[in-house]
């Protein structure tokens, strides 16, 4: 874990332009993204959006349905990882059936973190970028905290994240 690492893992800004951390998980009780039905994707989006609505304070943000995303979203190079991947470039094309139905993105007000619902080969993807000094610990800690928050919110809704005794988190 990152708690065993000493220091902040800051890098020279002349050599490192950005640091991005991504965590992807699936919700138990639903097919994995490539095999999910339209109804499952809509239920997953409802659950994830409900969980995102519980972010407050410095983690508050705005929810965007992919079908209705405004063109004026932050486009600075540092924030590019927060936006959606190019869906047509994915090797798992079946995960993008009926695009953009039941897909959404929650972007933090500080434009340094986002949650993607059904936007890839997993149900949930948390993406964070180091807000300053290219600090790996800062990006990882926020990513892990957001995933833990989402997991707690999903448990309150009666769902949990997928895991396997031998394979671990899925």
mmCIF file of N, CA, C and O in Angstrom, residues 62-155:
data_model
loop_
_atom_site.group_PDB
_atom_site.id
_atom_site.type_symbol
_atom_site.label_atom_id
_atom_site.label_comp_id
_atom_site.label_asym_id
_atom_site.label_seq_id
_atom_site.Cartn_x
_atom_site.Cartn_y
_atom_site.Cartn_z
ATOM 1 N N UNK A 62 -19.937 18.112 -10.145
ATOM 2 C CA UNK A 62 -21.076 18.172 -11.051
ATOM 3 C C UNK A 62 -21.203 16.858 -11.798
ATOM 4 O O UNK A 62 -20.208 16.315 -12.281
ATOM 5 N N UNK A 63 -22.416 16.372 -11.905
ATOM 6 C CA UNK A 63 -22.695 15.147 -12.641
ATOM 7 C C UNK A 63 -23.102 15.495 -14.061
ATOM 8 O O UNK A 63 -23.934 16.377 -14.275
ATOM 9 N N UNK A 64 -22.504 14.808 -15.032
ATOM 10 C CA UNK A 64 -22.820 15.023 -16.447
ATOM 11 C C UNK A 64 -23.247 13.699 -17.057
ATOM 12 O O UNK A 64 -22.509 12.720 -16.965
ATOM 13 N N UNK A 65 -24.412 13.658 -17.664
ATOM 14 C CA UNK A 65 -24.798 12.493 -18.460
ATOM 15 C C UNK A 65 -24.031 12.612 -19.775
ATOM 16 O O UNK A 65 -23.979 13.683 -20.377
ATOM 17 N N UNK A 66 -23.422 11.543 -20.235
ATOM 18 C CA UNK A 66 -22.584 11.598 -21.430
ATOM 19 C C UNK A 66 -23.374 12.090 -22.639
ATOM 20 O O UNK A 66 -22.873 12.876 -23.442
ATOM 21 N N UNK A 67 -24.618 11.684 -22.757
ATOM 22 C CA UNK A 67 -25.423 12.098 -23.898
ATOM 23 C C UNK A 67 -25.677 13.602 -23.917
ATOM 24 O O UNK A 67 -25.953 14.166 -24.967
ATOM 25 N N UNK A 68 -25.557 14.251 -22.763
ATOM 26 C CA UNK A 68 -25.856 15.681 -22.675
ATOM 27 C C UNK A 68 -24.669 16.499 -22.187
ATOM 28 O O UNK A 68 -24.841 17.592 -21.670
ATOM 29 N N UNK A 69 -23.440 15.982 -22.346
ATOM 30 C CA UNK A 69 -22.263 16.689 -21.837
ATOM 31 C C UNK A 69 -22.030 17.988 -22.592
ATOM 32 O O UNK A 69 -22.049 18.006 -23.819
ATOM 33 N N UNK A 70 -21.782 19.072 -21.856
ATOM 34 C CA UNK A 70 -21.488 20.340 -22.524
ATOM 35 C C UNK A 70 -20.085 20.314 -23.136
ATOM 36 O O UNK A 70 -19.189 19.639 -22.634
ATOM 37 N N UNK A 71 -19.911 21.049 -24.196
ATOM 38 C CA UNK A 71 -18.613 21.105 -24.858
ATOM 39 C C UNK A 71 -17.605 21.918 -24.060
ATOM 40 O O UNK A 71 -16.412 21.810 -24.283
ATOM 41 N N UNK A 72 -18.064 22.748 -23.115
ATOM 42 C CA UNK A 72 -17.156 23.632 -22.404
ATOM 43 C C UNK A 72 -16.551 23.006 -21.143
ATOM 44 O O UNK A 72 -16.112 23.717 -20.260
ATOM 45 N N UNK A 73 -16.523 21.697 -21.041
ATOM 46 C CA UNK A 73 -15.881 21.055 -19.900
ATOM 47 C C UNK A 73 -14.392 21.380 -19.901
ATOM 48 O O UNK A 73 -13.824 21.693 -20.939
ATOM 49 N N UNK A 74 -13.741 21.282 -18.733
ATOM 50 C CA UNK A 74 -12.326 21.622 -18.657
ATOM 51 C C UNK A 74 -11.511 20.789 -19.640
ATOM 52 O O UNK A 74 -11.625 19.572 -19.675
ATOM 53 N N UNK A 75 -10.687 21.449 -20.419
ATOM 54 C CA UNK A 75 -9.902 20.729 -21.417
ATOM 55 C C UNK A 75 -8.411 20.985 -21.271
ATOM 56 O O UNK A 75 -7.657 20.751 -22.186
ATOM 57 N N UNK A 76 -7.981 21.486 -20.124
ATOM 58 C CA UNK A 76 -6.550 21.657 -19.909
ATOM 59 C C UNK A 76 -5.896 20.283 -19.966
ATOM 60 O O UNK A 76 -6.493 19.278 -19.568
ATOM 61 N N UNK A 77 -4.660 20.197 -20.454
ATOM 62 C CA UNK A 77 -4.010 18.885 -20.554
ATOM 63 C C UNK A 77 -3.994 18.114 -19.245
ATOM 64 O O UNK A 77 -4.140 16.911 -19.218
ATOM 65 N N UNK A 78 -3.878 18.822 -18.111
ATOM 66 C CA UNK A 78 -3.858 18.140 -16.816
ATOM 67 C C UNK A 78 -5.185 17.447 -16.545
ATOM 68 O O UNK A 78 -5.253 16.436 -15.874
ATOM 69 N N UNK A 79 -6.281 17.978 -17.078
ATOM 70 C CA UNK A 79 -7.602 17.432 -16.815
ATOM 71 C C UNK A 79 -8.065 16.442 -17.865
ATOM 72 O O UNK A 79 -9.132 15.854 -17.720
ATOM 73 N N UNK A 80 -7.307 16.245 -18.913
ATOM 74 C CA UNK A 80 -7.725 15.352 -19.993
ATOM 75 C C UNK A 80 -8.072 13.943 -19.508
ATOM 76 O O UNK A 80 -9.036 13.358 -19.993
ATOM 77 N N UNK A 81 -7.333 13.364 -18.544
ATOM 78 C CA UNK A 81 -7.693 12.015 -18.098
ATOM 79 C C UNK A 81 -9.067 11.933 -17.441
ATOM 80 O O UNK A 81 -9.649 10.861 -17.356
ATOM 81 N N UNK A 82 -9.604 13.061 -16.973
ATOM 82 C CA UNK A 82 -10.899 13.042 -16.313
ATOM 83 C C UNK A 82 -12.033 12.871 -17.302
ATOM 84 O O UNK A 82 -13.106 12.402 -16.961
ATOM 85 N N UNK A 83 -11.799 13.290 -18.520
ATOM 86 C CA UNK A 83 -12.836 13.195 -19.534
ATOM 87 C C UNK A 83 -12.897 11.783 -20.074
ATOM 88 O O UNK A 83 -12.054 10.944 -19.796
ATOM 89 N N UNK A 84 -13.880 11.516 -20.879
ATOM 90 C CA UNK A 84 -14.110 10.151 -21.347
ATOM 91 C C UNK A 84 -13.070 9.685 -22.342
ATOM 92 O O UNK A 84 -12.586 10.472 -23.149
ATOM 93 N N UNK A 85 -12.759 8.396 -22.308
ATOM 94 C CA UNK A 85 -11.867 7.853 -23.322
ATOM 95 C C UNK A 85 -12.580 7.824 -24.668
ATOM 96 O O UNK A 85 -13.803 7.917 -24.737
ATOM 97 N N UNK A 86 -11.820 7.700 -25.718
ATOM 98 C CA UNK A 86 -12.431 7.556 -27.038
ATOM 99 C C UNK A 86 -12.979 6.145 -27.126
ATOM 100 O O UNK A 86 -12.234 5.182 -27.230
ATOM 101 N N UNK A 87 -14.283 6.016 -27.052
ATOM 102 C CA UNK A 87 -14.900 4.701 -26.949
ATOM 103 C C UNK A 87 -14.652 3.836 -28.168
ATOM 104 O O UNK A 87 -14.611 2.631 -28.078
ATOM 105 N N UNK A 88 -14.450 4.424 -29.327
ATOM 106 C CA UNK A 88 -14.264 3.620 -30.524
ATOM 107 C C UNK A 88 -12.876 2.993 -30.604
ATOM 108 O O UNK A 88 -12.626 2.172 -31.452
ATOM 109 N N UNK A 89 -11.963 3.371 -29.697
ATOM 110 C CA UNK A 89 -10.616 2.827 -29.710
ATOM 111 C C UNK A 89 -10.441 1.651 -28.753
ATOM 112 O O UNK A 89 -9.371 1.104 -28.631
ATOM 113 N N UNK A 90 -11.498 1.265 -28.068
ATOM 114 C CA UNK A 90 -11.398 0.206 -27.079
ATOM 115 C C UNK A 90 -11.384 -1.173 -27.724
ATOM 116 O O UNK A 90 -12.121 -1.450 -28.658
ATOM 117 N N UNK A 91 -10.532 -2.072 -27.188
ATOM 118 C CA UNK A 91 -10.561 -3.448 -27.682
ATOM 119 C C UNK A 91 -11.809 -4.203 -27.220
ATOM 120 O O UNK A 91 -12.154 -5.227 -27.770
ATOM 121 N N UNK A 92 -12.497 -3.688 -26.202
ATOM 122 C CA UNK A 92 -13.703 -4.326 -25.682
ATOM 123 C C UNK A 92 -14.912 -3.553 -26.223
ATOM 124 O O UNK A 92 -15.594 -2.851 -25.516
ATOM 125 N N UNK A 93 -15.159 -3.695 -27.493
ATOM 126 C CA UNK A 93 -16.208 -2.905 -28.142
ATOM 127 C C UNK A 93 -17.600 -3.225 -27.609
ATOM 128 O O UNK A 93 -18.468 -2.369 -27.584
ATOM 129 N N UNK A 94 -17.835 -4.438 -27.164
ATOM 130 C CA UNK A 94 -19.178 -4.774 -26.677
ATOM 131 C C UNK A 94 -19.533 -4.005 -25.404
ATOM 132 O O UNK A 94 -20.702 -3.870 -25.069
ATOM 133 N N UNK A 95 -18.532 -3.483 -24.699
ATOM 134 C CA UNK A 95 -18.805 -2.679 -23.507
ATOM 135 C C UNK A 95 -19.421 -1.332 -23.873
ATOM 136 O O UNK A 95 -19.946 -0.636 -23.024
ATOM 137 N N UNK A 96 -19.368 -0.969 -25.143
ATOM 138 C CA UNK A 96 -19.845 0.344 -25.578
ATOM 139 C C UNK A 96 -21.106 0.258 -26.427
ATOM 140 O O UNK A 96 -21.428 1.183 -27.144
ATOM 141 N N UNK A 97 -21.816 -0.853 -26.329
ATOM 142 C CA UNK A 97 -23.088 -0.949 -27.040
ATOM 143 C C UNK A 97 -24.016 0.166 -26.576
ATOM 144 O O UNK A 97 -24.019 0.534 -25.413
ATOM 145 N N UNK A 98 -24.810 0.640 -27.499
ATOM 146 C CA UNK A 98 -25.822 1.657 -27.205
ATOM 147 C C UNK A 98 -25.233 2.918 -26.571
ATOM 148 O O UNK A 98 -25.849 3.557 -25.723
ATOM 149 N N UNK A 99 -24.006 3.244 -26.945
ATOM 150 C CA UNK A 99 -23.348 4.450 -26.453
ATOM 151 C C UNK A 99 -24.164 5.647 -26.897
ATOM 152 O O UNK A 99 -24.625 5.663 -28.026
ATOM 153 N N UNK A 100 -24.412 6.648 -26.106
ATOM 154 C CA UNK A 100 -23.982 6.918 -24.738
ATOM 155 C C UNK A 100 -25.048 6.622 -23.685
ATOM 156 O O UNK A 100 -25.005 7.176 -22.594
ATOM 157 N N UNK A 101 -26.017 5.763 -23.982
ATOM 158 C CA UNK A 101 -27.082 5.443 -23.041
ATOM 159 C C UNK A 101 -26.514 4.917 -21.724
ATOM 160 O O UNK A 101 -25.646 4.048 -21.719
ATOM 161 N N UNK A 102 -27.008 5.438 -20.613
ATOM 162 C CA UNK A 102 -26.661 4.991 -19.255
ATOM 163 C C UNK A 102 -25.179 5.168 -18.921
ATOM 164 O O UNK A 102 -24.590 4.367 -18.218
ATOM 165 N N UNK A 103 -24.582 6.231 -19.438
ATOM 166 C CA UNK A 103 -23.190 6.557 -19.107
ATOM 167 C C UNK A 103 -23.152 7.962 -18.518
ATOM 168 O O UNK A 103 -23.836 8.867 -18.999
ATOM 169 N N UNK A 104 -22.336 8.155 -17.487
ATOM 170 C CA UNK A 104 -22.233 9.479 -16.883
ATOM 171 C C UNK A 104 -20.845 9.682 -16.287
ATOM 172 O O UNK A 104 -20.098 8.729 -16.075
ATOM 173 N N UNK A 105 -20.541 10.956 -16.030
ATOM 174 C CA UNK A 105 -19.258 11.350 -15.446
ATOM 175 C C UNK A 105 -19.533 12.377 -14.363
ATOM 176 O O UNK A 105 -20.258 13.351 -14.592
ATOM 177 N N UNK A 106 -18.971 12.140 -13.176
ATOM 178 C CA UNK A 106 -19.037 13.095 -12.076
ATOM 179 C C UNK A 106 -17.662 13.732 -11.985
ATOM 180 O O UNK A 106 -16.669 13.029 -11.802
ATOM 181 N N UNK A 107 -17.575 15.050 -12.135
ATOM 182 C CA UNK A 107 -16.284 15.747 -12.113
ATOM 183 C C UNK A 107 -16.255 16.665 -10.902
ATOM 184 O O UNK A 107 -17.174 17.479 -10.703
ATOM 185 N N UNK A 108 -15.195 16.549 -10.100
ATOM 186 C CA UNK A 108 -15.046 17.381 -8.903
ATOM 187 C C UNK A 108 -14.911 18.846 -9.297
ATOM 188 O O UNK A 108 -14.417 19.173 -10.379
ATOM 189 N N UNK A 109 -15.327 19.724 -8.400
ATOM 190 C CA UNK A 109 -15.263 21.159 -8.672
ATOM 191 C C UNK A 109 -13.845 21.649 -8.915
ATOM 192 O O UNK A 109 -13.642 22.612 -9.645
ATOM 193 N N UNK A 110 -12.850 20.991 -8.309
ATOM 194 C CA UNK A 110 -11.464 21.417 -8.517
ATOM 195 C C UNK A 110 -10.839 20.799 -9.771
ATOM 196 O O UNK A 110 -9.662 21.011 -10.050
ATOM 197 N N UNK A 111 -11.621 20.049 -10.530
ATOM 198 C CA UNK A 111 -11.173 19.420 -11.788
ATOM 199 C C UNK A 111 -9.950 18.519 -11.610
ATOM 200 O O UNK A 111 -9.139 18.380 -12.512
ATOM 201 N N UNK A 112 -9.835 17.896 -10.438
ATOM 202 C CA UNK A 112 -8.709 17.003 -10.197
ATOM 203 C C UNK A 112 -9.157 15.569 -9.946
ATOM 204 O O UNK A 112 -8.325 14.712 -9.660
ATOM 205 N N UNK A 113 -10.469 15.297 -10.046
ATOM 206 C CA UNK A 113 -10.965 13.940 -9.826
ATOM 207 C C UNK A 113 -12.289 13.760 -10.555
ATOM 208 O O UNK A 113 -13.018 14.723 -10.789
ATOM 209 N N UNK A 114 -12.551 12.505 -10.924
ATOM 210 C CA UNK A 114 -13.804 12.193 -11.625
ATOM 211 C C UNK A 114 -14.193 10.752 -11.359
ATOM 212 O O UNK A 114 -13.348 9.914 -11.026
ATOM 213 N N UNK A 115 -15.486 10.477 -11.522
ATOM 214 C CA UNK A 115 -16.013 9.114 -11.462
ATOM 215 C C UNK A 115 -16.741 8.869 -12.780
ATOM 216 O O UNK A 115 -17.611 9.654 -13.161
ATOM 217 N N UNK A 116 -16.378 7.800 -13.466
ATOM 218 C CA UNK A 116 -17.051 7.411 -14.706
ATOM 219 C C UNK A 116 -17.966 6.230 -14.394
ATOM 220 O O UNK A 116 -17.531 5.256 -13.773
ATOM 221 N N UNK A 117 -19.201 6.288 -14.835
ATOM 222 C CA UNK A 117 -20.147 5.186 -14.667
ATOM 223 C C UNK A 117 -20.404 4.542 -16.025
ATOM 224 O O UNK A 117 -20.817 5.226 -16.961
ATOM 225 N N UNK A 118 -20.101 3.261 -16.151
ATOM 226 C CA UNK A 118 -20.325 2.488 -17.381
ATOM 227 C C UNK A 118 -19.551 3.022 -18.580
ATOM 228 O O UNK A 118 -19.972 2.840 -19.707
ATOM 229 N N UNK A 119 -18.456 3.693 -18.364
ATOM 230 C CA UNK A 119 -17.749 4.333 -19.479
ATOM 231 C C UNK A 119 -16.537 3.539 -19.942
ATOM 232 O O UNK A 119 -15.665 4.059 -20.624
ATOM 233 N N UNK A 120 -16.460 2.301 -19.586
ATOM 234 C CA UNK A 120 -15.332 1.480 -20.000
ATOM 235 C C UNK A 120 -15.665 0.022 -19.814
ATOM 236 O O UNK A 120 -16.828 -0.370 -19.872
ATOM 237 N N UNK A 121 -14.665 -0.767 -19.562
ATOM 238 C CA UNK A 121 -14.895 -2.198 -19.408
ATOM 239 C C UNK A 121 -15.234 -2.572 -17.965
ATOM 240 O O UNK A 121 -15.366 -3.743 -17.647
ATOM 241 N N UNK A 122 -15.380 -1.571 -17.073
ATOM 242 C CA UNK A 122 -15.814 -1.786 -15.704
ATOM 243 C C UNK A 122 -17.019 -0.896 -15.418
ATOM 244 O O UNK A 122 -17.261 0.074 -16.120
ATOM 245 N N UNK A 123 -17.735 -1.183 -14.336
ATOM 246 C CA UNK A 123 -18.903 -0.383 -13.985
ATOM 247 C C UNK A 123 -18.514 0.996 -13.469
ATOM 248 O O UNK A 123 -19.180 1.982 -13.770
ATOM 249 N N UNK A 124 -17.462 1.049 -12.646
ATOM 250 C CA UNK A 124 -17.047 2.299 -12.002
ATOM 251 C C UNK A 124 -15.564 2.514 -12.271
ATOM 252 O O UNK A 124 -14.764 1.593 -12.145
ATOM 253 N N UNK A 125 -15.212 3.752 -12.607
ATOM 254 C CA UNK A 125 -13.797 4.124 -12.710
ATOM 255 C C UNK A 125 -13.616 5.449 -11.995
ATOM 256 O O UNK A 125 -14.311 6.422 -12.280
ATOM 257 N N UNK A 126 -12.696 5.480 -11.025
ATOM 258 C CA UNK A 126 -12.332 6.711 -10.333
ATOM 259 C C UNK A 126 -10.997 7.158 -10.912
ATOM 260 O O UNK A 126 -10.053 6.368 -10.987
ATOM 261 N N UNK A 127 -10.923 8.417 -11.330
ATOM 262 C CA UNK A 127 -9.707 8.967 -11.934
ATOM 263 C C UNK A 127 -9.322 10.206 -11.141
ATOM 264 O O UNK A 127 -10.165 11.084 -10.915
ATOM 265 N N UNK A 128 -8.067 10.289 -10.722
ATOM 266 C CA UNK A 128 -7.580 11.499 -10.065
ATOM 267 C C UNK A 128 -6.275 11.922 -10.718
ATOM 268 O O UNK A 128 -5.527 11.093 -11.229
ATOM 269 N N UNK A 129 -6.033 13.214 -10.698
ATOM 270 C CA UNK A 129 -4.755 13.749 -11.159
ATOM 271 C C UNK A 129 -4.150 14.525 -10.007
ATOM 272 O O UNK A 129 -4.872 15.077 -9.165
ATOM 273 N N UNK A 130 -2.823 14.560 -9.933
ATOM 274 C CA UNK A 130 -2.156 15.305 -8.876
ATOM 275 C C UNK A 130 -2.434 16.786 -9.095
ATOM 276 O O UNK A 130 -2.149 17.325 -10.165
ATOM 277 N N UNK A 131 -3.002 17.438 -8.089
ATOM 278 C CA UNK A 131 -3.410 18.824 -8.236
ATOM 279 C C UNK A 131 -2.229 19.793 -8.225
ATOM 280 O O UNK A 131 -2.287 20.846 -8.812
ATOM 281 N N UNK A 132 -1.163 19.419 -7.553
ATOM 282 C CA UNK A 132 -0.004 20.298 -7.498
ATOM 283 C C UNK A 132 1.250 19.483 -7.246
ATOM 284 O O UNK A 132 1.204 18.413 -6.668
ATOM 285 N N UNK A 133 2.348 19.956 -7.695
ATOM 286 C CA UNK A 133 3.663 19.355 -7.459
ATOM 287 C C UNK A 133 3.791 17.922 -7.949
ATOM 288 O O UNK A 133 4.683 17.208 -7.528
ATOM 289 N N UNK A 134 2.917 17.462 -8.821
ATOM 290 C CA UNK A 134 2.998 16.095 -9.353
ATOM 291 C C UNK A 134 3.220 15.071 -8.248
ATOM 292 O O UNK A 134 4.098 14.228 -8.320
ATOM 293 N N UNK A 135 2.412 15.120 -7.226
ATOM 294 C CA UNK A 135 2.557 14.285 -6.042
ATOM 295 C C UNK A 135 1.758 12.985 -6.200
ATOM 296 O O UNK A 135 0.536 13.000 -6.222
ATOM 297 N N UNK A 136 2.460 11.856 -6.302
ATOM 298 C CA UNK A 136 1.834 10.552 -6.483
ATOM 299 C C UNK A 136 0.942 10.206 -5.288
ATOM 300 O O UNK A 136 -0.177 9.726 -5.449
ATOM 301 N N UNK A 137 1.429 10.454 -4.085
ATOM 302 C CA UNK A 137 0.662 10.124 -2.882
ATOM 303 C C UNK A 137 -0.669 10.873 -2.865
ATOM 304 O O UNK A 137 -1.705 10.312 -2.547
ATOM 305 N N UNK A 138 -0.649 12.141 -3.221
ATOM 306 C CA UNK A 138 -1.873 12.940 -3.244
ATOM 307 C C UNK A 138 -2.895 12.331 -4.204
ATOM 308 O O UNK A 138 -4.065 12.172 -3.863
ATOM 309 N N UNK A 139 -2.457 11.965 -5.401
ATOM 310 C CA UNK A 139 -3.367 11.373 -6.391
ATOM 311 C C UNK A 139 -3.889 10.021 -5.913
ATOM 312 O O UNK A 139 -5.084 9.732 -6.013
ATOM 313 N N UNK A 140 -3.012 9.180 -5.386
ATOM 314 C CA UNK A 140 -3.428 7.855 -4.927
ATOM 315 C C UNK A 140 -4.358 7.941 -3.724
ATOM 316 O O UNK A 140 -5.387 7.254 -3.682
ATOM 317 N N UNK A 141 -4.007 8.780 -2.751
ATOM 318 C CA UNK A 141 -4.840 8.894 -1.549
ATOM 319 C C UNK A 141 -6.248 9.367 -1.890
ATOM 320 O O UNK A 141 -7.232 8.844 -1.363
ATOM 321 N N UNK A 142 -6.359 10.331 -2.780
ATOM 322 C CA UNK A 142 -7.686 10.815 -3.150
ATOM 323 C C UNK A 142 -8.463 9.750 -3.922
ATOM 324 O O UNK A 142 -9.652 9.545 -3.697
ATOM 325 N N UNK A 143 -7.775 9.042 -4.802
ATOM 326 C CA UNK A 143 -8.428 7.985 -5.582
ATOM 327 C C UNK A 143 -8.965 6.894 -4.646
ATOM 328 O O UNK A 143 -10.108 6.462 -4.768
ATOM 329 N N UNK A 144 -8.138 6.468 -3.703
ATOM 330 C CA UNK A 144 -8.551 5.431 -2.757
ATOM 331 C C UNK A 144 -9.684 5.925 -1.862
ATOM 332 O O UNK A 144 -10.631 5.184 -1.579
ATOM 333 N N UNK A 145 -9.613 7.179 -1.418
ATOM 334 C CA UNK A 145 -10.670 7.734 -0.565
ATOM 335 C C UNK A 145 -11.992 7.817 -1.325
ATOM 336 O O UNK A 145 -13.054 7.507 -0.766
ATOM 337 N N UNK A 146 -11.942 8.215 -2.583
ATOM 338 C CA UNK A 146 -13.170 8.292 -3.377
ATOM 339 C C UNK A 146 -13.771 6.909 -3.586
ATOM 340 O O UNK A 146 -14.978 6.733 -3.497
ATOM 341 N N UNK A 147 -12.934 5.915 -3.877
ATOM 342 C CA UNK A 147 -13.463 4.561 -4.082
ATOM 343 C C UNK A 147 -14.066 4.038 -2.779
ATOM 344 O O UNK A 147 -15.120 3.407 -2.790
ATOM 345 N N UNK A 148 -13.426 4.302 -1.642
ATOM 346 C CA UNK A 148 -13.973 3.882 -0.349
ATOM 347 C C UNK A 148 -15.313 4.575 -0.082
ATOM 348 O O UNK A 148 -16.257 3.952 0.407
ATOM 349 N N UNK A 149 -15.406 5.850 -0.424
ATOM 350 C CA UNK A 149 -16.666 6.589 -0.256
ATOM 351 C C UNK A 149 -17.762 5.983 -1.130
ATOM 352 O O UNK A 149 -18.891 5.796 -0.670
ATOM 353 N N UNK A 150 -17.438 5.683 -2.376
ATOM 354 C CA UNK A 150 -18.417 5.059 -3.271
ATOM 355 C C UNK A 150 -18.844 3.698 -2.747
ATOM 356 O O UNK A 150 -20.028 3.343 -2.789
ATOM 357 N N UNK A 151 -17.882 2.924 -2.244
ATOM 358 C CA UNK A 151 -18.199 1.605 -1.700
ATOM 359 C C UNK A 151 -19.163 1.728 -0.516
ATOM 360 O O UNK A 151 -20.132 0.968 -0.421
ATOM 361 N N UNK A 152 -18.909 2.688 0.371
ATOM 362 C CA UNK A 152 -19.797 2.896 1.530
ATOM 363 C C UNK A 152 -21.191 3.315 1.078
ATOM 364 O O UNK A 152 -22.199 2.834 1.607
ATOM 365 N N UNK A 153 -21.266 4.209 0.101
ATOM 366 C CA UNK A 153 -22.571 4.665 -0.399
ATOM 367 C C UNK A 153 -23.329 3.526 -1.070
ATOM 368 O O UNK A 153 -24.549 3.417 -0.926
ATOM 369 N N UNK A 154 -22.619 2.669 -1.786
ATOM 370 C CA UNK A 154 -23.268 1.519 -2.416
ATOM 371 C C UNK A 154 -23.772 0.538 -1.365
ATOM 372 O O UNK A 154 -24.845 -0.052 -1.527
ATOM 373 N N UNK A 155 -23.004 0.349 -0.277
ATOM 374 C CA UNK A 155 -23.458 -0.535 0.802
ATOM 375 C C UNK A 155 -24.737 -0.011 1.428
ATOM 376 O O UNK A 155 -25.635 -0.788 1.765
#
